[in-house]
Amino acid sequence: MSFGLTIEKLFLIGLVALLVVGPDRLPGFAAQLARLVTRLRDMARGAESRFKDEFGHDVDLAELKKLDPRQYDPRRIIRDALKEEPVRVRPPHAPKTQTETNTSVTPYDGEST
């Protein structure tokens, strides 16, 4: 994991650090940075071992990396979807209506109103 750092960028960061910190305190800051990086690496290893202990050693981390949302390319997903055969959808059926068997008019009852 180089985080996109090239030799030129590292040299520039070192030069800026030399100018900001000064040549007399730069070795102390470099040692602190080395301890910090070592501590972070140990924390990452500890988290990975704790993960494997809790979920079992049979868990494949490659399968979890497949779930990373940054790997999905929307253009590829759309291209693949357009290449697929269209799904045939049947039109919805009209609802069946009951036919009236008794077509006589209801008599008017004056007392009910």
Coordinates of N, CA and C in Angstrom, one line a residue:
M1 N 0.8 -1.2 0.0 CA 0.0 0.0 0.0 C 0.9 1.2 0.0
S2 N 1.0 1.8 -1.1 CA 1.9 3.0 -1.2 C 1.1 4.3 -1.2
F3 N -0.2 4.2 -1.2 CA -1.1 5.3 -1.2 C -0.8 6.4 -2.2
G4 N -0.3 6.0 -3.4 CA 0.0 6.9 -4.5 C 1.2 7.7 -4.2
L5 N 2.1 7.4 -3.3 CA 3.3 8.2 -3.0 C 4.4 7.7 -3.9
T6 N 5.0 8.6 -4.6 CA 6.1 8.3 -5.5 C 7.4 8.8 -4.8
I7 N 8.5 8.5 -5.3 CA 9.8 9.0 -4.7 C 9.8 10.5 -4.7
E8 N 9.3 11.2 -5.7 CA 9.3 12.6 -5.7 C 8.5 13.2 -4.6
K9 N 7.3 12.6 -4.4 CA 6.4 13.1 -3.3 C 7.0 12.9 -2.0
L10 N 7.6 11.7 -1.8 CA 8.3 11.5 -0.5 C 9.5 12.4 -0.2
F11 N 10.2 12.7 -1.3 CA 11.3 13.7 -1.2 C 10.8 15.1 -0.8
L12 N 9.7 15.5 -1.4 CA 9.1 16.8 -1.2 C 8.6 16.8 0.3
I13 N 7.9 15.8 0.8 CA 7.4 15.7 2.1 C 8.6 15.8 3.1
G14 N 9.7 15.1 2.8 CA 10.9 15.2 3.7 C 11.5 16.6 3.7
L15 N 11.5 17.2 2.5 CA 12.1 18.6 2.5 C 11.2 19.6 3.2
V16 N 9.9 19.5 3.1 CA 9.0 20.4 3.9 C 9.2 20.1 5.4
A17 N 9.3 18.8 5.8 CA 9.5 18.5 7.2 C 10.8 19.0 7.7
L18 N 11.8 19.0 6.9 CA 13.1 19.5 7.3 C 13.0 21.0 7.5
L19 N 12.3 21.7 6.6 CA 12.2 23.2 6.8 C 11.3 23.5 7.9
V20 N 10.2 22.8 8.2 CA 9.3 23.1 9.3 C 9.9 22.8 10.6
V21 N 10.4 21.6 10.7 CA 10.9 21.1 12.0 C 12.3 21.6 12.3
G22 N 13.1 21.6 11.3 CA 14.5 22.0 11.5 C 15.4 20.8 11.6
P23 N 16.6 20.9 11.2 CA 17.5 19.8 11.1 C 17.9 19.2 12.5
D24 N 17.8 20.0 13.6 CA 18.2 19.4 14.8 C 17.1 18.5 15.5
R25 N 15.8 18.8 15.2 CA 14.8 18.0 15.8 C 14.2 17.0 14.8
L26 N 14.6 16.9 13.6 CA 14.1 16.0 12.6 C 14.4 14.5 12.9
P27 N 15.5 14.1 13.5 CA 15.7 12.7 13.8 C 14.7 12.3 14.9
G28 N 14.4 13.1 15.9 CA 13.4 12.8 16.9 C 12.1 12.6 16.4
F29 N 11.7 13.4 15.4 CA 10.3 13.3 14.8 C 10.3 12.1 13.9
A30 N 11.4 11.8 13.2 CA 11.4 10.5 12.4 C 11.3 9.3 13.3
A31 N 11.9 9.3 14.5 CA 11.8 8.1 15.4 C 10.4 8.0 15.9
Q32 N 9.7 9.1 16.2 CA 8.3 9.1 16.6 C 7.4 8.6 15.5
L33 N 7.7 9.0 14.3 CA 6.9 8.5 13.2 C 7.1 7.0 13.0
A34 N 8.3 6.5 13.1 CA 8.6 5.1 13.0 C 7.8 4.3 14.1
R35 N 7.8 4.8 15.3 CA 7.1 4.1 16.4 C 5.6 4.1 16.1
L36 N 5.1 5.2 15.6 CA 3.7 5.3 15.3 C 3.3 4.3 14.2
V37 N 4.1 4.2 13.2 CA 3.8 3.3 12.1 C 3.8 1.9 12.6
T38 N 4.8 1.6 13.4 CA 4.9 0.2 14.0 C 3.7 -0.1 14.9
R39 N 3.3 0.9 15.7 CA 2.1 0.7 16.6 C 0.9 0.5 15.7
L40 N 0.7 1.2 14.6 CA -0.5 1.1 13.8 C -0.5 -0.3 13.1
R41 N 0.7 -0.8 12.7 CA 0.8 -2.1 12.0 C 0.5 -3.2 13.0
D42 N 0.9 -3.0 14.3 CA 0.6 -4.0 15.3 C -0.9 -4.0 15.6
M43 N -1.5 -2.9 15.6 CA -2.9 -2.8 15.9 C -3.7 -3.5 14.7
A44 N -3.3 -3.3 13.5 CA -4.0 -3.9 12.4 C -3.8 -5.4 12.4
R45 N -2.7 -5.9 12.8 CA -2.5 -7.3 12.9 C -3.3 -7.9 14.0
G46 N -3.4 -7.2 15.1 CA -4.2 -7.6 16.3 C -5.7 -7.7 15.9
A47 N -6.1 -6.7 15.2 CA -7.5 -6.6 14.7 C -7.8 -7.8 13.8
E48 N -6.9 -8.1 12.9 CA -7.1 -9.2 12.0 C -7.1 -10.6 12.8
S49 N -6.2 -10.7 13.7 CA -6.2 -12.0 14.5 C -7.5 -12.1 15.4
R50 N -7.9 -11.0 15.9 CA -9.1 -11.0 16.8 C -10.3 -11.3 15.9
F51 N -10.4 -10.8 14.7 CA -11.4 -11.1 13.7 C -11.5 -12.6 13.4
K52 N -10.3 -13.2 13.2 CA -10.2 -14.6 12.8 C -10.6 -15.5 14.0
D53 N -10.2 -15.0 15.3 CA -10.6 -15.8 16.5 C -12.1 -15.8 16.7
E54 N -12.7 -14.6 16.4 CA -14.2 -14.5 16.7 C -15.0 -15.2 15.6
F55 N -14.6 -15.1 14.4 CA -15.4 -15.6 13.3 C -14.9 -17.0 12.8
G56 N -13.8 -17.4 13.3 CA -13.3 -18.7 12.9 C -12.2 -18.5 11.9
H57 N -11.3 -19.5 11.8 CA -10.2 -19.4 10.9 C -10.6 -19.8 9.5
D58 N -11.8 -20.3 9.3 CA -12.2 -20.7 8.0 C -12.8 -19.6 7.2
V59 N -12.9 -18.4 7.8 CA -13.4 -17.2 7.1 C -12.3 -16.8 6.1
D60 N -12.7 -16.6 4.8 CA -11.8 -16.2 3.8 C -11.9 -14.7 3.6
L61 N -10.8 -14.0 3.9 CA -10.9 -12.6 3.7 C -11.0 -12.1 2.3
A62 N -10.7 -13.0 1.3 CA -10.9 -12.6 -0.1 C -12.4 -12.5 -0.4
E63 N -13.2 -13.3 0.3 CA -14.7 -13.2 0.1 C -15.2 -11.8 0.6
L64 N -14.6 -11.4 1.7 CA -15.0 -10.1 2.3 C -14.6 -8.9 1.4
K65 N -13.4 -9.1 0.8 CA -12.9 -8.0 -0.1 C -13.8 -7.9 -1.4
K66 N -14.5 -9.0 -1.7 CA -15.4 -8.9 -2.9 C -16.6 -8.0 -2.6
L67 N -16.9 -7.8 -1.3 CA -18.0 -7.0 -0.9 C -17.7 -5.5 -0.9
D68 N -16.5 -5.2 -1.2 CA -16.1 -3.8 -1.1 C -16.8 -3.0 -2.2
P69 N -17.6 -1.9 -1.8 CA -18.4 -1.2 -2.7 C -17.5 -0.4 -3.7
R70 N -16.3 -0.1 -3.4 CA -15.4 0.7 -4.3 C -15.1 -0.1 -5.5
Q71 N -15.2 -1.4 -5.6 CA -14.9 -2.2 -6.7 C -15.9 -2.2 -7.8
Y72 N -17.1 -1.7 -7.5 CA -18.2 -1.8 -8.5 C -18.1 -0.6 -9.4
D73 N -18.2 -0.9 -10.7 CA -18.1 0.1 -11.7 C -19.5 0.2 -12.3
P74 N -20.2 1.4 -12.1 CA -21.5 1.5 -12.6 C -21.6 1.3 -14.2
R75 N -20.6 1.7 -14.9 CA -20.7 1.6 -16.4 C -20.7 0.1 -16.7
R76 N -19.9 -0.7 -16.0 CA -19.9 -2.2 -16.3 C -21.2 -2.8 -15.9
I77 N -21.8 -2.4 -14.8 CA -23.0 -3.0 -14.4 C -24.1 -2.7 -15.4
I78 N -24.2 -1.4 -15.9 CA -25.2 -1.1 -16.9 C -25.0 -1.8 -18.2
R79 N -23.7 -1.9 -18.6 CA -23.4 -2.6 -19.9 C -23.8 -4.1 -19.8
D80 N -23.5 -4.7 -18.7 CA -23.9 -6.1 -18.5 C -25.4 -6.3 -18.5
A81 N -26.1 -5.3 -17.9 CA -27.6 -5.4 -17.8 C -28.2 -5.2 -19.2
L82 N -27.6 -4.4 -20.0 CA -28.1 -4.1 -21.4 C -27.8 -5.3 -22.3
K83 N -26.8 -6.1 -22.0 CA -26.4 -7.3 -22.8 C -27.4 -8.4 -22.5
E84 N -28.0 -8.5 -21.4 CA -28.9 -9.6 -21.0 C -30.1 -9.6 -21.8
E85 N -30.7 -10.8 -22.0 CA -31.9 -10.9 -22.7 C -33.0 -10.2 -21.9
P86 N -33.9 -9.5 -22.5 CA -35.0 -8.9 -21.8 C -36.0 -9.9 -21.2
V87 N -36.5 -9.6 -20.1 CA -37.4 -10.5 -19.4 C -38.8 -10.2 -19.9
R88 N -39.5 -11.3 -20.4 CA -40.8 -11.1 -20.9 C -41.8 -11.1 -19.8
V89 N -42.6 -10.0 -19.8 CA -43.6 -9.8 -18.7 C -45.0 -9.9 -19.4
R90 N -45.8 -10.8 -18.8 CA -47.1 -11.0 -19.4 C -48.0 -9.8 -18.9
P91 N -48.9 -9.3 -19.8 CA -49.7 -8.2 -19.4 C -50.7 -8.7 -18.3
P92 N -51.0 -7.8 -17.4 CA -51.9 -8.2 -16.3 C -53.3 -8.5 -16.9
H93 N -53.9 -9.5 -16.3 CA -55.3 -9.9 -16.7 C -56.3 -8.9 -16.1
A94 N -57.3 -8.7 -16.9 CA -58.4 -7.9 -16.5 C -59.2 -8.6 -15.3
P95 N -59.5 -7.8 -14.3 CA -60.3 -8.5 -13.2 C -61.6 -9.0 -13.7
K96 N -62.0 -10.2 -13.2 CA -63.3 -10.8 -13.6 C -64.4 -10.1 -12.8
T97 N -65.4 -9.7 -13.5 CA -66.5 -9.0 -12.8 C -67.7 -10.0 -12.8
Q98 N -68.5 -9.8 -11.7 CA -69.6 -10.7 -11.6 C -70.8 -10.1 -12.4
T99 N -71.4 -10.9 -13.1 CA -72.6 -10.5 -13.9 C -73.8 -10.6 -13.0
E100 N -74.6 -9.6 -13.1 CA -75.9 -9.6 -12.3 C -76.9 -10.5 -12.9
T101 N -77.4 -11.3 -12.0 CA -78.5 -12.2 -12.5 C -79.9 -11.7 -12.3
N102 N -80.0 -10.8 -11.3 CA -81.3 -10.2 -11.0 C -81.2 -8.8 -11.4
T103 N -81.9 -8.4 -12.4 CA -81.8 -7.0 -12.9 C -83.1 -6.2 -12.6
S104 N -83.9 -6.7 -11.7 CA -85.1 -6.0 -11.3 C -84.7 -4.8 -10.4
V105 N -85.5 -3.8 -10.5 CA -85.3 -2.6 -9.7 C -85.9 -2.8 -8.3
T106 N -85.1 -2.3 -7.3 CA -85.5 -2.4 -6.0 C -86.8 -1.5 -5.7
P107 N -87.8 -2.0 -5.1 CA -89.0 -1.2 -4.9 C -88.7 -0.1 -3.9
Y108 N -89.4 1.0 -4.1 CA -89.3 2.2 -3.2 C -90.1 2.0 -2.0
D109 N -89.4 2.1 -0.8 CA -90.2 2.0 0.5 C -90.2 3.4 1.1
G110 N -91.3 3.9 1.2 CA -91.5 5.3 1.7 C -91.3 5.3 3.2
E111 N -91.5 4.3 4.0 CA -91.4 4.3 5.4 C -89.9 4.2 5.8
S112 N -89.1 3.7 5.0 CA -87.7 3.5 5.4 C -86.9 4.8 5.4
T113 N -87.4 5.8 4.7 CA -86.6 7.1 4.6 C -87.1 8.1 5.6

